[in-house]
Short mmCIF file of C-alpha atoms in Angstrom, two decimals:
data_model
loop_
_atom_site.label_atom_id
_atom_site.label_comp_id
_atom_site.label_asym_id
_atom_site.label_seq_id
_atom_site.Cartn_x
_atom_site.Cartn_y
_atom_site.Cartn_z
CA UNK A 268 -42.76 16.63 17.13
CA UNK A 269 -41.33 14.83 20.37
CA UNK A 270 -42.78 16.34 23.45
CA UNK A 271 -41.09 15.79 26.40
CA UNK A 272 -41.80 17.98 29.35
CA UNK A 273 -45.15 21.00 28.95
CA UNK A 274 -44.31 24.22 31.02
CA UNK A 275 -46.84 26.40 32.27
CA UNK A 276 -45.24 29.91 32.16
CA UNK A 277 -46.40 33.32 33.68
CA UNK A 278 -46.76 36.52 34.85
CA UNK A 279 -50.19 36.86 37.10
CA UNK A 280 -50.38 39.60 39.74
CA UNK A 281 -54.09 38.64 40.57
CA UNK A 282 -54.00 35.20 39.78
CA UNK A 283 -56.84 35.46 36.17
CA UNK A 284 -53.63 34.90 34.31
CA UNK A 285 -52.14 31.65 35.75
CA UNK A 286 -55.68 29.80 36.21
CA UNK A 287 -55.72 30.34 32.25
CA UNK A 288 -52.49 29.03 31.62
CA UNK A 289 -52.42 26.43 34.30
CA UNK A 290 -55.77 25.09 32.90
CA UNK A 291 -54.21 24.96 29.37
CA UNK A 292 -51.22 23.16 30.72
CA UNK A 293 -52.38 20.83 32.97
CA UNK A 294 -54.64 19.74 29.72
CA UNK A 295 -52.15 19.58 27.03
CA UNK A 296 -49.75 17.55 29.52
CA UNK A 297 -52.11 15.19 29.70
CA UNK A 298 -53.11 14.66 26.35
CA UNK A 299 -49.09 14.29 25.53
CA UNK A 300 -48.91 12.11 28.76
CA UNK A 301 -45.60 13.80 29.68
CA UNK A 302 -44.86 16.02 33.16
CA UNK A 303 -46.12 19.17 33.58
CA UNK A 304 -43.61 22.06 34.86
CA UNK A 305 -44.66 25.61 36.16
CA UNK A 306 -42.46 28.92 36.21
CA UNK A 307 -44.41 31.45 37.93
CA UNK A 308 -42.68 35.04 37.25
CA UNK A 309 -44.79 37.23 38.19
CA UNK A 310 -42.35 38.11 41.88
CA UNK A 311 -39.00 39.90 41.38
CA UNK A 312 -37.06 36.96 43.14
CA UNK A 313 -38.47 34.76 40.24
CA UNK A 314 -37.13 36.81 37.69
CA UNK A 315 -33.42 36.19 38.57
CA UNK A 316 -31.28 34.63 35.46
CA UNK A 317 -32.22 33.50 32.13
CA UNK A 318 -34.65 30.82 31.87
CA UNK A 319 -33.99 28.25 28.86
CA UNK A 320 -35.78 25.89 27.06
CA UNK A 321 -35.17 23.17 24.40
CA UNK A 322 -36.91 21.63 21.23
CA UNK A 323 -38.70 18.84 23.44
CA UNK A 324 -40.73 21.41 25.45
CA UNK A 325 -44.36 22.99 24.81
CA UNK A 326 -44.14 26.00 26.43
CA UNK A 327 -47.71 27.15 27.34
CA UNK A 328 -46.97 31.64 28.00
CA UNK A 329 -49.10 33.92 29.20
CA UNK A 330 -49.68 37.66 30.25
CA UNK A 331 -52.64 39.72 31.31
CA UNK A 332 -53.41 42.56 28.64
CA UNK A 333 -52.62 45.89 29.97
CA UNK A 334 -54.26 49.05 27.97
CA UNK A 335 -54.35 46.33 24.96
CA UNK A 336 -50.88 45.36 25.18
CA UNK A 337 -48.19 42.98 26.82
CA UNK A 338 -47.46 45.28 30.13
CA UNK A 339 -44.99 47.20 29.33
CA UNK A 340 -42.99 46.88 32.24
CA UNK A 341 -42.75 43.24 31.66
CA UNK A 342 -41.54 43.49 28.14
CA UNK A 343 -37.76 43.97 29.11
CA UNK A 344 -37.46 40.74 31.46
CA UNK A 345 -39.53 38.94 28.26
CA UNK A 346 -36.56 39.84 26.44
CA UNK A 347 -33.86 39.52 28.64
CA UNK A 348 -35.04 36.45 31.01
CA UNK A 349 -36.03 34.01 28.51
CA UNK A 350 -34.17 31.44 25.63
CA UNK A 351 -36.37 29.77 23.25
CA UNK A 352 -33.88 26.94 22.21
CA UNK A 353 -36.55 26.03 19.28
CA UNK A 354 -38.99 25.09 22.27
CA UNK A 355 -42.86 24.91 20.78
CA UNK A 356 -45.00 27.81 22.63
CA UNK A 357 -48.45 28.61 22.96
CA UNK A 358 -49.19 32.68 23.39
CA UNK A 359 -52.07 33.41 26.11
CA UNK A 360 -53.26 36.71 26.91
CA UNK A 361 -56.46 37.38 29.57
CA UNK A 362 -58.39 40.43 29.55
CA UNK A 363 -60.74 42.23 31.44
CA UNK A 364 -63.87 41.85 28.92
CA UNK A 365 -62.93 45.28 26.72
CA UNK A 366 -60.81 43.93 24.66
CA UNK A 367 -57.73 42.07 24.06
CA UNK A 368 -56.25 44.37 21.28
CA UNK A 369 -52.61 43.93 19.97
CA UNK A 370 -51.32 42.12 23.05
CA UNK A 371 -51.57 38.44 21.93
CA UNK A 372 -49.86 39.02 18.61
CA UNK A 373 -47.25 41.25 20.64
CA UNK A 374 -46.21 38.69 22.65
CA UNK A 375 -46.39 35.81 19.75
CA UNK A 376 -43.63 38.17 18.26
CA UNK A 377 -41.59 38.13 21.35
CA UNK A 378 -41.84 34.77 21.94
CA UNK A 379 -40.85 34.37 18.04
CA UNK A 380 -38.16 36.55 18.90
CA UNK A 381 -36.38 34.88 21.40
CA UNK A 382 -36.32 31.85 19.93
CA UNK A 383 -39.18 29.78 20.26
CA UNK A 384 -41.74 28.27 17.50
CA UNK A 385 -45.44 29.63 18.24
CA UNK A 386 -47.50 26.64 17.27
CA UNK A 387 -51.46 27.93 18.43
CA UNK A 388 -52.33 31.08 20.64
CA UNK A 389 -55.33 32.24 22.50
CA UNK A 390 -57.00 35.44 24.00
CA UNK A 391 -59.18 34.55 27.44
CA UNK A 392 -61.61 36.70 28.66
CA UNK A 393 -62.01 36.92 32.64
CA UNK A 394 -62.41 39.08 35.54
CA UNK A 395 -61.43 42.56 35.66
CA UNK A 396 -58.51 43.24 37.89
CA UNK A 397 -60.42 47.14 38.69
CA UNK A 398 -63.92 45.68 39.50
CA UNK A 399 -65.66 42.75 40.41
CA UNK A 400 -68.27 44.11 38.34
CA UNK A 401 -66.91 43.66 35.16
CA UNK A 402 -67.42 40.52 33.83
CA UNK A 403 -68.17 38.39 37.18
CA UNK A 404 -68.31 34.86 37.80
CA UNK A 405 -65.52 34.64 35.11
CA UNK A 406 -63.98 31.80 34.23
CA UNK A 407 -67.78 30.02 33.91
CA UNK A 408 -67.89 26.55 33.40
CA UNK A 409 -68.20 26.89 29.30
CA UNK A 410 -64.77 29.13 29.66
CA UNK A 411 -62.86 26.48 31.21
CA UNK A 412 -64.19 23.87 28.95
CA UNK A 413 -63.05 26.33 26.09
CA UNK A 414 -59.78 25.95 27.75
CA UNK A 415 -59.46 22.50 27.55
CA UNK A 416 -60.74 21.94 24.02
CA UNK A 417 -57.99 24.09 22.79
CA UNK A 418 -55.58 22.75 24.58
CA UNK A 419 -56.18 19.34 23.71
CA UNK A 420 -56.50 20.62 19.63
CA UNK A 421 -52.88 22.38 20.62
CA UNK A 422 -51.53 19.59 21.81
CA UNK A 423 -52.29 17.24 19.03
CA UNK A 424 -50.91 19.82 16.78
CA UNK A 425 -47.63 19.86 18.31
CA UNK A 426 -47.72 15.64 18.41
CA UNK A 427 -48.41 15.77 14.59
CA UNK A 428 -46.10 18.47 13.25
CA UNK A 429 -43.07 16.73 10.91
CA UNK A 430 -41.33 20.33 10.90
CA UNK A 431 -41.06 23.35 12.85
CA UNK A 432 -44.02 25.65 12.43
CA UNK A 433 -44.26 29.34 10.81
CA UNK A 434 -45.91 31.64 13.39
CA UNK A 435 -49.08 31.20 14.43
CA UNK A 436 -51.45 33.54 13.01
CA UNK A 437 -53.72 35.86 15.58
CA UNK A 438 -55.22 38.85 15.27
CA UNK A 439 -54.19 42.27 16.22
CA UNK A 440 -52.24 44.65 14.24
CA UNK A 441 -48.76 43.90 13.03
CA UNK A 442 -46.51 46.15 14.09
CA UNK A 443 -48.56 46.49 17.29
CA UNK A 444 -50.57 49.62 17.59
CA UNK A 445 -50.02 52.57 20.74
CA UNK A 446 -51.31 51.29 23.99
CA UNK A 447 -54.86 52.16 24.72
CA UNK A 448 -56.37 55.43 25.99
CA UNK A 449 -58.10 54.74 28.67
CA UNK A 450 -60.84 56.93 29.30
CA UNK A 451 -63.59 58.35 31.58
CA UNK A 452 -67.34 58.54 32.20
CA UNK A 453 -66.85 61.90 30.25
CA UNK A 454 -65.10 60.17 27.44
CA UNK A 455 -62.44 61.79 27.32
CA UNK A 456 -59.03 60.38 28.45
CA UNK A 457 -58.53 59.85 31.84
CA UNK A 458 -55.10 60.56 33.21
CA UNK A 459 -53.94 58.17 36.35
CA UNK A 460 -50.89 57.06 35.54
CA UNK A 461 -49.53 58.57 38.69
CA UNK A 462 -52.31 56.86 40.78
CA UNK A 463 -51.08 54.92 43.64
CA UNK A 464 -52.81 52.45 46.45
CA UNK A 465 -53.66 54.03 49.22
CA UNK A 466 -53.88 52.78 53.10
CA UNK A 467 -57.06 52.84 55.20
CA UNK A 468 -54.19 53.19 58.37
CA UNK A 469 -56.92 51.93 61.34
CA UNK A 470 -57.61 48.97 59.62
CA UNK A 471 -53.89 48.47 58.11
CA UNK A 472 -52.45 45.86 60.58
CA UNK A 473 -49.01 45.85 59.14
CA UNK A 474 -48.69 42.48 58.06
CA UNK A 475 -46.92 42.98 54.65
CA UNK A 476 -49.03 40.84 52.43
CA UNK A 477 -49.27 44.19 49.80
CA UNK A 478 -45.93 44.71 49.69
CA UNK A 479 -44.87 41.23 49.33
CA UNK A 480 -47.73 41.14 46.43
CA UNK A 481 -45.99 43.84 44.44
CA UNK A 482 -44.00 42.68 41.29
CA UNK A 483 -42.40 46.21 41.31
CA UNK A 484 -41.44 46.18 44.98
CA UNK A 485 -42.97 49.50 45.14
CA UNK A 486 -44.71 49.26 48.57
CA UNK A 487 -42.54 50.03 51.68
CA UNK A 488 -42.08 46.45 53.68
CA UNK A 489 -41.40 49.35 56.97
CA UNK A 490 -44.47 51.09 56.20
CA UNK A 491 -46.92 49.36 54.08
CA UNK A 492 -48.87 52.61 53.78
CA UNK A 493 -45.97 54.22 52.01
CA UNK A 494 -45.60 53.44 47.97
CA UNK A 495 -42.63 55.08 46.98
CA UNK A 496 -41.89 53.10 43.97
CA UNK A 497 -43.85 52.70 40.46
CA UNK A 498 -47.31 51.60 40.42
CA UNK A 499 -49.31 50.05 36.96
CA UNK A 500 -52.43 49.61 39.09
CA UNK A 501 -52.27 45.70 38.59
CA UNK A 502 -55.13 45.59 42.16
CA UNK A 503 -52.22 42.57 43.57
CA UNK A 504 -52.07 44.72 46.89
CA UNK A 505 -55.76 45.73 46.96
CA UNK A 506 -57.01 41.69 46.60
CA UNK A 507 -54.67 40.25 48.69
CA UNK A 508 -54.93 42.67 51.73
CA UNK A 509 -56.84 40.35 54.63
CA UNK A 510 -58.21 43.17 56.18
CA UNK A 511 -59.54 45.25 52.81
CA UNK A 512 -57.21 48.13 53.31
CA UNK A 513 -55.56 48.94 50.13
CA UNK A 514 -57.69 51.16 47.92
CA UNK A 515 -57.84 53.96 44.75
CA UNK A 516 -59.14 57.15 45.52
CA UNK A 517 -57.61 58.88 42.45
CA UNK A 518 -61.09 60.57 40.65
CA UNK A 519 -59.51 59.95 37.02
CA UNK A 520 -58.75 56.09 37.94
CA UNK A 521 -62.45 55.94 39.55
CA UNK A 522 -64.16 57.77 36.65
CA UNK A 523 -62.30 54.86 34.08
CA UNK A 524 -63.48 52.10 36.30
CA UNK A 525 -66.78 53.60 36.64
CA UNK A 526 -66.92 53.79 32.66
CA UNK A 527 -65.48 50.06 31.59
CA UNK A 528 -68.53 49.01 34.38
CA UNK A 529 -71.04 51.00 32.54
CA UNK A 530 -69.85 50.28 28.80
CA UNK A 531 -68.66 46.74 28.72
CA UNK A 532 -71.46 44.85 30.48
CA UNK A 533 -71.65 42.04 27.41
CA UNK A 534 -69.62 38.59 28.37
CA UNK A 535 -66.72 39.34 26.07
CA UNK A 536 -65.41 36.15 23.87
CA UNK A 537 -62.91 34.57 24.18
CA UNK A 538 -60.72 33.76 20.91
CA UNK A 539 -58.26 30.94 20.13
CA UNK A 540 -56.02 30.49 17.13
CA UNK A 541 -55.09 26.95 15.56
#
């Protein structure tokens, strides 16, 4: 196939997901020797219109995993914001070292969906968004020369096709499976979907960092200590607050943290599909 232009595409409120795809990108425009372009979605003003591609572009996607899946709350824009126009796509999901679950094959069938040709896909392991704990120091060195090696295998895939390609094959369960249960040090499920940041006010110096962070504008610009809208406990607030303000205090949303800490201390693996 003729390559003309590879896009790095995403949605990354703490950044794991757009060093992954940006890695992948950067690599696989190189090997093709054509431009690399980058569409960054993750911020409500970059979600405005439809974005379109066409047959000469390798789009390279990705999402973080959220409870196994694509987050759910980016789903609709998936399907509303984006054309395929026969474009060649790479899925990439990154998870928090439990377990990537049904979300790559999830979002292989949306990008199938809307229009696009899924050519190679891949599942990265990295940081936890809820604790530094979990899985540190990833990316290492071997992850990001993972990276690279597939992307330079994708890339020459694309190059060499004669015809469009079926759908790349991944694993996870098709049709996807229910979102994951999180649970507690108990083990039994742990309830926080109503859990919100909260505000450490002396040390809050009003600077609106965390509510210019949140892809759900859900944090008051006025009164950053005030979250009136929806929160999915993505951490963008918490990590990019200068002054370490932003926190959870929620004892169901501790006691899961405290578990995934205590249970999934193994370097989880990283998987790519060819």
């Amino acid at each position: 196939m003729r390559i003309k232009t590879v896009w790095a595409v995403f949605f990354s409120p703490t950044g794991n997901t757009a060093s992954a795809v940006c890695d992948v990108a950067r690599t696989a425009a190189e090997t093709l020797h054509v431009p690399l372009r980058t569409l960054d979605f993750t911020l409500p003003a970059q979600r405005a219109g439809v974005h379109s591609f066409c047959e000469t572009d390798f789009v390279v996607f990705g999402v973080p995993v959220y409870a196994g899946r694509v987050p759910n709350k980016v789903l609709p824009f998936l399907r509303a914001g984006f054309c395929g126009g026969e474009a060649l796509a790479v899925p990439v999901v990154t998870f928090g070292n439990r377990s990537f679950d049904d979300a790559l094959i999830e979002l292989r069938n949306t990008l199938e969906e809307l229009g696009f040709h899924t050519v190679a896909g891949a599942a990265f392991a990295a940081g936890h968004a809820f604790s530094e704990k979990i899985a540190p120091g990833r990316p290492t060195e071997a992850d990001r020369a993972q990276r690279r090696a597939f992307a330079r295998a994708a890339a020459e895939k694309a190059r060499q096709a004669q015809t469009l390609p079926a759908p790349v094959s991944v694993a996870g369960r098709d049709p996807v499976g229910p979102y994951y249960t999180p649970l507690g040090l108990d083990g039994k499920p742990a309830a926080f979907l109503k859990a919100k940041p909260k505000t450490t006010a002396e040390r809050c110096r009003s600077c609106g960092r965390c509510a210019s962070a949140c892809h759900l504008v859900s944090i008051s610009k006025d009164d950053p200590t005030a979250v009136p809208g929806l929160c999915i406990k993505c951490q963008a607030c918490v990590r990019v607050c200068p002054v370490h303000a932003k926190y959870f205090d929620d004892p169901a949303f501790l006691s899961h943290v405290a578990m995934l800490e205590q249970t999934y201390t193994r370097p989880a693996q990283s998987q790519t599909f060819l």
